[in-house]
């Protein structure tokens, strides 16, 4: 059986309020436990994905300047900032930072 987006949204909202899959199924009469687990998992995956722009603009170039590289490397390896957060801030992968 397939469910509408509105039914999924209602079930997930009730789950957020109660914190219980059993209560959702009891109150709404749907879905199955497996459906709820799948909806919760997929919702969490969608929330984690960020939109990244891979354009070669003056603010973010495919090949960054030496100054940009040095600034990033300084923050990561001399100041000890988290490489993951720096890579997300500047838009360059952690692999690129390590290769510099």
XYZ file of C-alpha atoms in Angstrom:
100
model
C 0.000 0.000 0.000
C 1.353 3.420 -0.861
C 0.816 6.484 1.255
C 0.420 10.106 0.271
C 3.019 12.672 1.253
C 0.441 14.201 3.599
C -0.039 10.856 5.385
C 3.727 10.429 5.722
C 4.085 13.974 7.018
C 1.301 13.443 9.571
C 2.840 10.174 10.782
C 6.320 11.678 11.079
C 4.968 14.718 12.915
C 3.157 12.479 15.402
C 6.337 10.443 15.808
C 8.280 13.636 16.573
C 5.686 14.579 19.206
C 5.437 11.175 20.876
C 8.815 9.616 20.140
C 7.105 6.260 19.666
C 6.412 4.313 16.502
C 3.901 2.150 18.365
C 1.886 5.218 19.399
C 1.839 6.479 15.815
C 0.502 3.172 14.523
C -2.016 2.925 17.368
C -3.311 6.492 16.897
C -3.402 6.591 13.101
C -3.998 2.949 12.247
C -1.174 3.086 9.755
C 1.653 2.542 8.637
C 3.558 -0.634 9.366
C 6.621 -0.509 11.615
C 8.846 -1.083 8.600
C 7.312 1.858 6.739
C 7.878 4.124 9.734
C 11.500 3.040 10.080
C 12.029 3.681 6.370
C 10.360 7.115 6.481
C 12.407 8.149 9.508
C 15.630 6.935 7.917
C 14.923 8.685 4.607
C 13.930 11.905 6.344
C 17.182 11.956 8.301
C 19.186 11.347 5.135
C 17.420 14.216 3.358
C 18.169 16.578 6.256
C 21.870 15.743 6.216
C 22.417 16.538 2.548
C 23.410 20.092 1.806
C 23.192 21.890 -1.473
C 26.636 22.667 -2.788
C 27.392 24.903 -5.686
C 30.219 23.723 -7.889
C 30.585 26.842 -9.963
C 33.881 28.422 -10.821
C 33.040 31.896 -9.520
C 35.530 34.539 -8.367
C 34.597 33.683 -4.758
C 35.087 29.965 -5.241
C 37.424 28.810 -7.914
C 38.212 25.292 -8.997
C 41.877 26.109 -8.564
C 42.156 28.352 -5.503
C 44.883 30.933 -5.180
C 47.994 30.235 -3.146
C 46.769 32.730 -0.521
C 43.478 30.853 -0.119
C 45.272 27.533 0.209
C 47.681 28.927 2.790
C 44.843 30.484 4.780
C 42.966 27.166 4.860
C 46.098 25.193 5.742
C 46.991 27.671 8.490
C 43.548 27.385 10.067
C 43.530 23.581 9.845
C 47.053 22.629 10.792
C 48.459 25.538 12.769
C 45.373 26.803 14.592
C 43.929 23.291 14.909
C 40.449 24.016 13.582
C 38.294 21.099 12.443
C 39.129 20.196 8.844
C 35.581 19.094 8.090
C 34.073 22.427 9.133
C 36.757 24.388 7.275
C 36.208 22.330 4.118
C 32.458 22.997 4.292
C 33.019 26.704 4.947
C 35.314 27.190 1.950
C 33.690 24.594 -0.308
C 36.791 22.490 -0.927
C 36.935 18.804 -0.079
C 38.970 17.460 2.805
C 40.908 15.399 0.263
C 41.910 18.591 -1.538
C 43.017 20.210 1.696
C 45.159 17.220 2.619
C 46.689 17.125 -0.853
C 47.760 20.786 -0.625
